[in-house]
mmCIF file of N, CA, C and O in Angstrom:
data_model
loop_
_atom_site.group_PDB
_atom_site.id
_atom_site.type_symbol
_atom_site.label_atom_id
_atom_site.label_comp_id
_atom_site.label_asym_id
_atom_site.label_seq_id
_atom_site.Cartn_x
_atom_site.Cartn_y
_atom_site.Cartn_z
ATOM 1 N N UNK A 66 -17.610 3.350 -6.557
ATOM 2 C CA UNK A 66 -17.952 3.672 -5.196
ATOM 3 C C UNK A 66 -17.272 4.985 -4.830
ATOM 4 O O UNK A 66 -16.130 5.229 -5.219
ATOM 5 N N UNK A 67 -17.977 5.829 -4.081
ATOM 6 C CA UNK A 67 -17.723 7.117 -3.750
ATOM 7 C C UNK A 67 -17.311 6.882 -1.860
ATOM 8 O O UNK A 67 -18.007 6.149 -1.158
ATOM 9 N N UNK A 68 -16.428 7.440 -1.461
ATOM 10 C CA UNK A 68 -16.125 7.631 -0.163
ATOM 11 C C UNK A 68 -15.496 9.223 0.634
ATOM 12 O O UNK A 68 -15.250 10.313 0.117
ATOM 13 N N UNK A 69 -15.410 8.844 1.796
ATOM 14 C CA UNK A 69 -15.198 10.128 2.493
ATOM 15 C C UNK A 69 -13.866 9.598 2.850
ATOM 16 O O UNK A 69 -14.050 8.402 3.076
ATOM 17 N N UNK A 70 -12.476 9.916 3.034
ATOM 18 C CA UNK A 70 -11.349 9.225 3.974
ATOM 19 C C UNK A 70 -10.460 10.122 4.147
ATOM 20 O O UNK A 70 -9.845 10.880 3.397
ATOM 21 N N UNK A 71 -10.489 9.855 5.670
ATOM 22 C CA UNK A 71 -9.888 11.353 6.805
ATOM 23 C C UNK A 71 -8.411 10.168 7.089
ATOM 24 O O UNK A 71 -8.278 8.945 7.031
ATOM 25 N N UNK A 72 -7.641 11.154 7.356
ATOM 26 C CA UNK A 72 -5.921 10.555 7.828
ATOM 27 C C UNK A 72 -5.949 11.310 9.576
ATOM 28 O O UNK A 72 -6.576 12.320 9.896
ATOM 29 N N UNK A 73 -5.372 10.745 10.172
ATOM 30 C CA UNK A 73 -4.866 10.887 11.622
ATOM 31 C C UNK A 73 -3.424 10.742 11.833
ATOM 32 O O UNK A 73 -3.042 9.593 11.611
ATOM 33 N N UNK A 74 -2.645 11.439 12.143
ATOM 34 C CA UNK A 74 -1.862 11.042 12.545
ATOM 35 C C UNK A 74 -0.529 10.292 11.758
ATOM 36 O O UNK A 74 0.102 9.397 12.321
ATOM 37 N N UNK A 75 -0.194 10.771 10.404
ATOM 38 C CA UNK A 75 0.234 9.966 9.583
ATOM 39 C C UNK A 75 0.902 11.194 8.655
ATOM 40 O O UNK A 75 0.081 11.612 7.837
ATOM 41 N N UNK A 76 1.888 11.706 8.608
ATOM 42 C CA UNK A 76 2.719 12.476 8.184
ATOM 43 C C UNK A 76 3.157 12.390 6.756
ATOM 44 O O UNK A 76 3.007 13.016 5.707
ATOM 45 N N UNK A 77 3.812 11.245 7.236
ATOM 46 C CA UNK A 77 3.986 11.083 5.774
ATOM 47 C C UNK A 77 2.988 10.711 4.368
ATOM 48 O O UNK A 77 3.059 11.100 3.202
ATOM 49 N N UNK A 78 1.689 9.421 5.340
ATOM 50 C CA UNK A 78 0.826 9.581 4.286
ATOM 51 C C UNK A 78 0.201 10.577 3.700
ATOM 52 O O UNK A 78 0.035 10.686 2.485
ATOM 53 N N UNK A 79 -0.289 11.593 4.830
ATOM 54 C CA UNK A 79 -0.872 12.908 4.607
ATOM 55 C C UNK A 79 0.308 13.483 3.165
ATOM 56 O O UNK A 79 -0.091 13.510 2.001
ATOM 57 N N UNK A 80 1.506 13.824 3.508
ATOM 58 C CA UNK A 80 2.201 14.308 2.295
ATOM 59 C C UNK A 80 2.374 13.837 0.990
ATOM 60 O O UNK A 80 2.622 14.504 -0.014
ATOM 61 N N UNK A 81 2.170 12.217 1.128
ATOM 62 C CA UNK A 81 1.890 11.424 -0.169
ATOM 63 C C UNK A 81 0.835 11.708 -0.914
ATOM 64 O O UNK A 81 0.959 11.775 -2.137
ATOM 65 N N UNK A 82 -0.498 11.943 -0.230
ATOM 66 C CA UNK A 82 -1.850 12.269 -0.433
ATOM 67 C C UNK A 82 -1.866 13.716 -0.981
ATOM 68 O O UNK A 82 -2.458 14.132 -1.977
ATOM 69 N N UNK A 83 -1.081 14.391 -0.108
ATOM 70 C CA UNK A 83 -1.648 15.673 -0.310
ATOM 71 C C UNK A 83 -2.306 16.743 0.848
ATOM 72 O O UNK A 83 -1.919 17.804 1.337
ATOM 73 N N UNK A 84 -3.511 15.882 1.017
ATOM 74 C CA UNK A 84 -4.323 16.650 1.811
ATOM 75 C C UNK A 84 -4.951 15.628 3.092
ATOM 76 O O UNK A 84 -5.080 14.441 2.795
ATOM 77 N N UNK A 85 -5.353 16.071 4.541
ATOM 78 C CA UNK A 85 -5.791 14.926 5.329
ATOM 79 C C UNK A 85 -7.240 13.985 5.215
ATOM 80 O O UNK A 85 -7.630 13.001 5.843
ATOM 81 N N UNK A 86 -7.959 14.970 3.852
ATOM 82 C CA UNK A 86 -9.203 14.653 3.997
ATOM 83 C C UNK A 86 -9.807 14.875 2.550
ATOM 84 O O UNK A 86 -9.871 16.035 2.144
ATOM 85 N N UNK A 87 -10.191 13.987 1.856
ATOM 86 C CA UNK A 87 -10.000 13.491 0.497
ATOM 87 C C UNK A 87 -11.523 12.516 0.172
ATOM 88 O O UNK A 87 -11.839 11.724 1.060
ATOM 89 N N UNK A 88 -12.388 12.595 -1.041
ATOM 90 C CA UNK A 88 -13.160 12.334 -1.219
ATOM 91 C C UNK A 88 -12.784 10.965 -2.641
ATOM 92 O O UNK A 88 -12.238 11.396 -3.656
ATOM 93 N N UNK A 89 -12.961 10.155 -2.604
ATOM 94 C CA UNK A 89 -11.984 8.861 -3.458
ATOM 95 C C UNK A 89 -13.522 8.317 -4.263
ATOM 96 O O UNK A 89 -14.655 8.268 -3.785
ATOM 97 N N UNK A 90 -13.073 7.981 -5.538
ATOM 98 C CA UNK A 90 -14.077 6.958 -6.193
ATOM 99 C C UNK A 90 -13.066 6.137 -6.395
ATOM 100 O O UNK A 90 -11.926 6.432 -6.752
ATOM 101 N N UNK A 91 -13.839 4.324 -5.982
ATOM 102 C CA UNK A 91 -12.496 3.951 -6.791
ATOM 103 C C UNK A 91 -13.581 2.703 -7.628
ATOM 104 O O UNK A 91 -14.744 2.976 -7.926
ATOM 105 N N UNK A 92 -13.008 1.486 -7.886
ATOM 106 C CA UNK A 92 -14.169 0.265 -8.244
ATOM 107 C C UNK A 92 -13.761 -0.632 -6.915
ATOM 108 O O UNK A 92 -12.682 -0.470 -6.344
ATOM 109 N N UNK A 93 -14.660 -1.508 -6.531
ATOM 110 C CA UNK A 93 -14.220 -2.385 -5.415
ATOM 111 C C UNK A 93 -15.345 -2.257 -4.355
ATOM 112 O O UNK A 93 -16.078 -1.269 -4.387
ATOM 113 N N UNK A 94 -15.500 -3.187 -3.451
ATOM 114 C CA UNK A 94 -16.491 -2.547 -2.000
ATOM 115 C C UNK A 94 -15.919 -3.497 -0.673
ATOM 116 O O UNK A 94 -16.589 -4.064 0.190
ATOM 117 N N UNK A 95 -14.387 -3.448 -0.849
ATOM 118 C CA UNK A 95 -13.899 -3.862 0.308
ATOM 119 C C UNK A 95 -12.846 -2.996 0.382
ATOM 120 O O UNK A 95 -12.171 -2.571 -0.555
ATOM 121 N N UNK A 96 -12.718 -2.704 1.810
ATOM 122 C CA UNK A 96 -11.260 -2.200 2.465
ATOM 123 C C UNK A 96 -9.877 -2.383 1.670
ATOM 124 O O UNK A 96 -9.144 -1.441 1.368
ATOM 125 N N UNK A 97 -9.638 -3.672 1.389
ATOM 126 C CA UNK A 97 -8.565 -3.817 0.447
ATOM 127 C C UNK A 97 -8.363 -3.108 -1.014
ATOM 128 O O UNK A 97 -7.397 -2.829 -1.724
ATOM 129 N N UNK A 98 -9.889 -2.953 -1.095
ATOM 130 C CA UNK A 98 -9.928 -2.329 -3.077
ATOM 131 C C UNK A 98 -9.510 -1.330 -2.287
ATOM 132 O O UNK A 98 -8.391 -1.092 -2.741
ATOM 133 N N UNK A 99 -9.778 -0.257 -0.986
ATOM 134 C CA UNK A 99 -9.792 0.958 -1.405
ATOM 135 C C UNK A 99 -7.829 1.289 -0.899
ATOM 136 O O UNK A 99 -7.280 2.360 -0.643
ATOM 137 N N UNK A 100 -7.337 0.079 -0.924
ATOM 138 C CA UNK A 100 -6.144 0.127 -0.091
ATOM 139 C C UNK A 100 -5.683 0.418 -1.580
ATOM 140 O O UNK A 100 -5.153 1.448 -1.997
ATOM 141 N N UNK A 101 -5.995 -0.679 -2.252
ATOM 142 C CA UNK A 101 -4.998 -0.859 -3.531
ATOM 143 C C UNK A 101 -5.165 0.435 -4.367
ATOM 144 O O UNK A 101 -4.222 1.074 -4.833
ATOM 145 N N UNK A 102 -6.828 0.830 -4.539
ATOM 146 C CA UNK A 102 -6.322 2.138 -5.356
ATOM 147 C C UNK A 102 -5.508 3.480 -4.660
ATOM 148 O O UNK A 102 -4.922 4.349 -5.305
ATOM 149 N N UNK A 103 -5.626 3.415 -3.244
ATOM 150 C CA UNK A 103 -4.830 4.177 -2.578
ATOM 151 C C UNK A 103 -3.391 4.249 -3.430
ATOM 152 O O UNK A 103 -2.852 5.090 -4.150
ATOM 153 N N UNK A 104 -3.099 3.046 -3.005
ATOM 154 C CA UNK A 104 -1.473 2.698 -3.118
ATOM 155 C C UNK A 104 -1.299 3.088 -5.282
ATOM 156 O O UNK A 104 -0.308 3.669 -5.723
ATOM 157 N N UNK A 105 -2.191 2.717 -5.990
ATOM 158 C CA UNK A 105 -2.242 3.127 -7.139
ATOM 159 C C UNK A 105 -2.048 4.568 -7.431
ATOM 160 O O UNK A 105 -1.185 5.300 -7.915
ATOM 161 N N UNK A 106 -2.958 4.629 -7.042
ATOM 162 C CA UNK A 106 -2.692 6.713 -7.111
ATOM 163 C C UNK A 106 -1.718 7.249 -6.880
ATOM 164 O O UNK A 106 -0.987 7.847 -7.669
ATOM 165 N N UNK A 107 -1.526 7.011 -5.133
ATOM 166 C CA UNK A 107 -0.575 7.458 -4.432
ATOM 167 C C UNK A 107 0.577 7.463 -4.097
ATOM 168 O O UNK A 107 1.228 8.223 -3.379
ATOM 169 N N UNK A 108 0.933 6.145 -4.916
ATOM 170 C CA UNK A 108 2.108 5.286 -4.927
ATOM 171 C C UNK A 108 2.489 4.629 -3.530
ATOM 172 O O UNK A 108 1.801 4.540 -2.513
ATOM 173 N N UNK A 109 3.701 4.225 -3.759
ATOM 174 C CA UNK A 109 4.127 3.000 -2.628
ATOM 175 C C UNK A 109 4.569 3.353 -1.720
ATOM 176 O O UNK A 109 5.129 2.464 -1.078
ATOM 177 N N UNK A 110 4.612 4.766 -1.107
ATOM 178 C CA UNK A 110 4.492 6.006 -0.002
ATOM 179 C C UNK A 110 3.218 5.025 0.947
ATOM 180 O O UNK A 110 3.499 4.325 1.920
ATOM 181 N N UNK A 111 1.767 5.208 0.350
ATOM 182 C CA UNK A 111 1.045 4.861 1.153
ATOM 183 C C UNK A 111 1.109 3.262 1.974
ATOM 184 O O UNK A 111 0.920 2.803 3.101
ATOM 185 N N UNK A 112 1.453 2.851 0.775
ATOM 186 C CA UNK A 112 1.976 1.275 1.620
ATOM 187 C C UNK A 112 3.042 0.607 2.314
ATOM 188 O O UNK A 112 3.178 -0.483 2.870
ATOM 189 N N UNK A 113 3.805 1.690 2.083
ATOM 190 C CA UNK A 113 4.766 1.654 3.434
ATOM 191 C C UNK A 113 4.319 2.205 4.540
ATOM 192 O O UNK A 113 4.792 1.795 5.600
ATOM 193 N N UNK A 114 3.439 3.121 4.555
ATOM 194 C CA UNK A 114 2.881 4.018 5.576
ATOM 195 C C UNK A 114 2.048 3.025 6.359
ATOM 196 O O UNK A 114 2.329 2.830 7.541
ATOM 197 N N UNK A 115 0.876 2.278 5.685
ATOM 198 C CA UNK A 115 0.151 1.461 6.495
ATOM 199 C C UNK A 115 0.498 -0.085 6.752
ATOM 200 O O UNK A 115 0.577 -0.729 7.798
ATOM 201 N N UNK A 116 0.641 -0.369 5.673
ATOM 202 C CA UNK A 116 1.258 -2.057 5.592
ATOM 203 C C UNK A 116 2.086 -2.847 5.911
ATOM 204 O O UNK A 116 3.203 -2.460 5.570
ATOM 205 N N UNK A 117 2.087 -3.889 6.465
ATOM 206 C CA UNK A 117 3.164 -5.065 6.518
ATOM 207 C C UNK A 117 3.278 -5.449 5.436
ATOM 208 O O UNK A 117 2.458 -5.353 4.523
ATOM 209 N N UNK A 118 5.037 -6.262 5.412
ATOM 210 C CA UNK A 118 4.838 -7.024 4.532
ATOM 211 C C UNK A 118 3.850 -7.962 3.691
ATOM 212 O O UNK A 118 3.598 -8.068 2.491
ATOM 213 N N UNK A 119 3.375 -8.637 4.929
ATOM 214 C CA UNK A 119 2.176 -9.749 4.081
ATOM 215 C C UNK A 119 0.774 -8.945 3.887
ATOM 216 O O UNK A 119 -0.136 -9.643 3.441
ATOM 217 N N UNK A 120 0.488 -7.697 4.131
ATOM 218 C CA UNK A 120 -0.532 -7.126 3.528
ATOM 219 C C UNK A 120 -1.774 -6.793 4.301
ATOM 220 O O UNK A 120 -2.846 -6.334 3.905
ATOM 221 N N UNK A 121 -1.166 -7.308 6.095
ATOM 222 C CA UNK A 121 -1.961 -6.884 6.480
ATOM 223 C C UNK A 121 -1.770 -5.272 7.012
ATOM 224 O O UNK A 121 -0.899 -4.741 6.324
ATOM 225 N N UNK A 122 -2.236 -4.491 7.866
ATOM 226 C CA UNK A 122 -2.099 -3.231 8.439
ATOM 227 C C UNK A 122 -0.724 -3.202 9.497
ATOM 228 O O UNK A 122 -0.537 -4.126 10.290
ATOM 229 N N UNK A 123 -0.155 -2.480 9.438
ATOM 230 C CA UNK A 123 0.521 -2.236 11.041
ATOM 231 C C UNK A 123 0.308 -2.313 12.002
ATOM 232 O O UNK A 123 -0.795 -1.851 12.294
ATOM 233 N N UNK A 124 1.008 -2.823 12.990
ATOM 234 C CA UNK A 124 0.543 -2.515 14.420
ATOM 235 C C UNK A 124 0.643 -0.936 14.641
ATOM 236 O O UNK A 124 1.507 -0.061 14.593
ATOM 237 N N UNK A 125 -0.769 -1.060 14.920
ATOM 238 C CA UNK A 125 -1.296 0.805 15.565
ATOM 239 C C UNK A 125 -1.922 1.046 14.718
ATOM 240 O O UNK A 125 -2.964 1.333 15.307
ATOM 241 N N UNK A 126 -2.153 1.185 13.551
ATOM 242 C CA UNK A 126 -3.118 1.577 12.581
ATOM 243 C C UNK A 126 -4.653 0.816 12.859
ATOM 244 O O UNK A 126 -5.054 -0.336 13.021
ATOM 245 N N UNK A 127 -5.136 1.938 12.818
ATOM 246 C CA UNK A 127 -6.758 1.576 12.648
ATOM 247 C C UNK A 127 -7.612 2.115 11.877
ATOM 248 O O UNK A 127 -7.355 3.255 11.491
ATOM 249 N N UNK A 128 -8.473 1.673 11.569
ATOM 250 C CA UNK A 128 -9.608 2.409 10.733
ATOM 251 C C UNK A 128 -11.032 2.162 11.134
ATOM 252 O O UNK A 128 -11.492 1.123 11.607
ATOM 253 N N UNK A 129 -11.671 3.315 10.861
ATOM 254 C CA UNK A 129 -12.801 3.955 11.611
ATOM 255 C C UNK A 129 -14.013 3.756 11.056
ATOM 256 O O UNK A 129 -14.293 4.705 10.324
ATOM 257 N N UNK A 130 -14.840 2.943 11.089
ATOM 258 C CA UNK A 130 -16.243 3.177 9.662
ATOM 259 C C UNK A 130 -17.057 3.672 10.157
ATOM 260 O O UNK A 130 -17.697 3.164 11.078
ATOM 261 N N UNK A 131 -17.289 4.982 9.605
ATOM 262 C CA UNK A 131 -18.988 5.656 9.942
ATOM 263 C C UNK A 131 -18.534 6.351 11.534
ATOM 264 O O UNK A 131 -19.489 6.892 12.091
ATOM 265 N N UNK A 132 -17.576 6.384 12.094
ATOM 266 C CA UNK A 132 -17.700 6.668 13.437
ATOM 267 C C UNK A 132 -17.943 5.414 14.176
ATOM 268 O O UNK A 132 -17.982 5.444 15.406
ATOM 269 N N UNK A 133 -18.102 4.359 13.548
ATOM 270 C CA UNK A 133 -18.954 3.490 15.322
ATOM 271 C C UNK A 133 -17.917 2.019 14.937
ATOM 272 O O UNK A 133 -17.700 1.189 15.820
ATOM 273 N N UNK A 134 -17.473 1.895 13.843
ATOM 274 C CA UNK A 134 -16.916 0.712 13.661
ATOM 275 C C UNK A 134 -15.344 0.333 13.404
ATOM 276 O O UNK A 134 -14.711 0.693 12.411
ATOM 277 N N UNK A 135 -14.987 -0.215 14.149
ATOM 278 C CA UNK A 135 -13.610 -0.415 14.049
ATOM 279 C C UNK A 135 -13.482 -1.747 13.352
ATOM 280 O O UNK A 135 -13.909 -2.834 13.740
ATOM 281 N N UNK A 136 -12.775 -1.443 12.183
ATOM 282 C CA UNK A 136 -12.233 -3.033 11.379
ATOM 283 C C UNK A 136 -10.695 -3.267 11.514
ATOM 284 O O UNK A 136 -9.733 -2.565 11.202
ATOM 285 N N UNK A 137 -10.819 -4.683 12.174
ATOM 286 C CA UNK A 137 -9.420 -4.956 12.460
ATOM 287 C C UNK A 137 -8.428 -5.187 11.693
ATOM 288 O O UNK A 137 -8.715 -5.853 10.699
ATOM 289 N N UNK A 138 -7.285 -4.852 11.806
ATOM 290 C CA UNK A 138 -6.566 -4.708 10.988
ATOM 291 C C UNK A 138 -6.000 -6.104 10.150
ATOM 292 O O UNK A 138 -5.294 -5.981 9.149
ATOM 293 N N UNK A 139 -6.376 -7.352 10.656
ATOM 294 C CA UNK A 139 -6.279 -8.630 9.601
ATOM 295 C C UNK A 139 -7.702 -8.696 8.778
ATOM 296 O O UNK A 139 -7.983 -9.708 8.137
ATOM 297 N N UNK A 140 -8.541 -7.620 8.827
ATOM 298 C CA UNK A 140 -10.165 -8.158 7.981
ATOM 299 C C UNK A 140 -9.725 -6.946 6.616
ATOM 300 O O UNK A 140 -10.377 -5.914 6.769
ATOM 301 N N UNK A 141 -9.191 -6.915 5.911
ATOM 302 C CA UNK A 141 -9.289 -5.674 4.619
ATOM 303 C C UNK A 141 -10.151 -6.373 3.861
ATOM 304 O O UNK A 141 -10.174 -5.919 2.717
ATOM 305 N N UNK A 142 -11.100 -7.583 4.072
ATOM 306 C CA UNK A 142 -11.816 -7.912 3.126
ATOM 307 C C UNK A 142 -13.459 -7.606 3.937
ATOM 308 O O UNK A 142 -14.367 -8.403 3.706
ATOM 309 N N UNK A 143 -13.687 -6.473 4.817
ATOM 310 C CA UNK A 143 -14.416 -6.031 5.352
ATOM 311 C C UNK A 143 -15.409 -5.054 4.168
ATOM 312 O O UNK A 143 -14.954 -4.220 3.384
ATOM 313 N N UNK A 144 -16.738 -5.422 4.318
ATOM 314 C CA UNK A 144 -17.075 -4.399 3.278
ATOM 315 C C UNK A 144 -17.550 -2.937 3.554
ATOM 316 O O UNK A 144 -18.180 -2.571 4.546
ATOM 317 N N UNK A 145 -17.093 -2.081 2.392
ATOM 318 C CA UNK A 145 -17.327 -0.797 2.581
ATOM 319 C C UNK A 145 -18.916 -0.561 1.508
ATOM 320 O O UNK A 145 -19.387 -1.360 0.698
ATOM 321 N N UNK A 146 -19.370 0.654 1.852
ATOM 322 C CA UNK A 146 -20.265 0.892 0.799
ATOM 323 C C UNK A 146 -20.467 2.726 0.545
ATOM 324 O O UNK A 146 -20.407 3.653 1.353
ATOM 325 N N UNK A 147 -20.650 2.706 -0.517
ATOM 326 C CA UNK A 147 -20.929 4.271 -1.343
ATOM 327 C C UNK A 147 -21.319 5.400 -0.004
ATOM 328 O O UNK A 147 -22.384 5.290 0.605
ATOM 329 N N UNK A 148 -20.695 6.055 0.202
ATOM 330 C CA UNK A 148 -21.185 7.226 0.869
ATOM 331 C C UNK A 148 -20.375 6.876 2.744
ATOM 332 O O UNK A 148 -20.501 7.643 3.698
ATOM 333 N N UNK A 149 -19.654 5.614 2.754
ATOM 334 C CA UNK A 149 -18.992 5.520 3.834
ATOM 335 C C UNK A 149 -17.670 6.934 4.451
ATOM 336 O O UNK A 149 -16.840 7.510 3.746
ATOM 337 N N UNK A 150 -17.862 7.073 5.560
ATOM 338 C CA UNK A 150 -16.634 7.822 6.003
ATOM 339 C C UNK A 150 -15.827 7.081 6.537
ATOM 340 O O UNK A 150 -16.239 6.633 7.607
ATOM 341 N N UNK A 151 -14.654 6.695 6.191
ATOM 342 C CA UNK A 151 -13.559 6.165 6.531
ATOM 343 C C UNK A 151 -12.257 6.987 7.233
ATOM 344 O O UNK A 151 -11.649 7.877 6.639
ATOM 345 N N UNK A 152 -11.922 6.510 8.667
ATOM 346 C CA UNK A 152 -10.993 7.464 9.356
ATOM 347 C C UNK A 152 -9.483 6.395 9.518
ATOM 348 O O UNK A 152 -9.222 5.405 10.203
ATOM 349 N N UNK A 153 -8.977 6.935 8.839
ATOM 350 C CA UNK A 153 -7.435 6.009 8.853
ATOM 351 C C UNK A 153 -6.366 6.913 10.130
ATOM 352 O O UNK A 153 -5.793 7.983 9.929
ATOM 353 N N UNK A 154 -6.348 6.224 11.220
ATOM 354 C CA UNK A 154 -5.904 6.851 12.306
ATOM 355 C C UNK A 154 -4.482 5.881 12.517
ATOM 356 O O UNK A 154 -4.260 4.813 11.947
ATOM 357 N N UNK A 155 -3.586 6.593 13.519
ATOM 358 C CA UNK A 155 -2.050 6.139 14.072
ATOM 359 C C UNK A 155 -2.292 5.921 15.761
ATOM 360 O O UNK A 155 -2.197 7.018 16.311
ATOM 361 N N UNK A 156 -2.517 5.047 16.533
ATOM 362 C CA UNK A 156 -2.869 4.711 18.039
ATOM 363 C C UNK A 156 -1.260 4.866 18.051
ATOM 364 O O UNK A 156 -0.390 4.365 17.339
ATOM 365 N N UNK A 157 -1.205 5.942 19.367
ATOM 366 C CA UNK A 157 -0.195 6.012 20.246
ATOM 367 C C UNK A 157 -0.228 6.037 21.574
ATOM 368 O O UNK A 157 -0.876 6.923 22.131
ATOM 369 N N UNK A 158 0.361 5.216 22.205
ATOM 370 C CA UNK A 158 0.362 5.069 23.522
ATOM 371 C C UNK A 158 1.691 5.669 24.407
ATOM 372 O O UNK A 158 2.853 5.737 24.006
ATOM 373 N N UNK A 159 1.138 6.098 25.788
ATOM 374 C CA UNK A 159 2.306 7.017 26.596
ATOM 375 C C UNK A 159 2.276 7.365 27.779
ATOM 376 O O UNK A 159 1.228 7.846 28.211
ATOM 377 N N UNK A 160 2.763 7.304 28.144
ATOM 378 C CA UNK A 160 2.853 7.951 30.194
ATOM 379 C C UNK A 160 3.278 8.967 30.558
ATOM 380 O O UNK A 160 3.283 9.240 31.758
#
């Protein structure tokens, strides 16, 4: 599977990565495959960056599908498919 995946807001992942905006094949067609080859590649930078302990996302992290879809951060078994844009963003709130 081929994807599009943009970073927001995420410093350190961005520096783990490299770059904010990155074109990924990996095998898998859920959120979680594309976590794990993340964290494969990228090492354990990225999964401290997004993850809890038990594997789900952080509070504040979100991700974006296609522009219109937000998958919550307990579903990583949400499916993705070939040619998806994926936006891995940091929600901050402030007065």
């Amino acid at each position: 599977m081929r994807i599009r995946f943009k970073i927001f807001g995420f410093a350190r992942l961005r520096q783990a990565i490299g770059e904010d905006e990155i074109n990924i094949e990996f095998d898998g067609s859920m959120v979680k495959d594309l976590v794990w080859h993340l964290t494969e590649v990228y090492g354990d930078e990225v999964a401290k960056a997004i993850l809890q302990k038990d594997g789900h996302l952080k509070h504040g992290v979100r991700l974006l599908r296609n522009g219109h879809q937000w998958i919550d951060r307990d579903d990583l078994e949400t499916n993705i498919m070939d040619g998806d844009v994926l936006v891995l963003s940091l929600l901050v709130a402030g007065g």
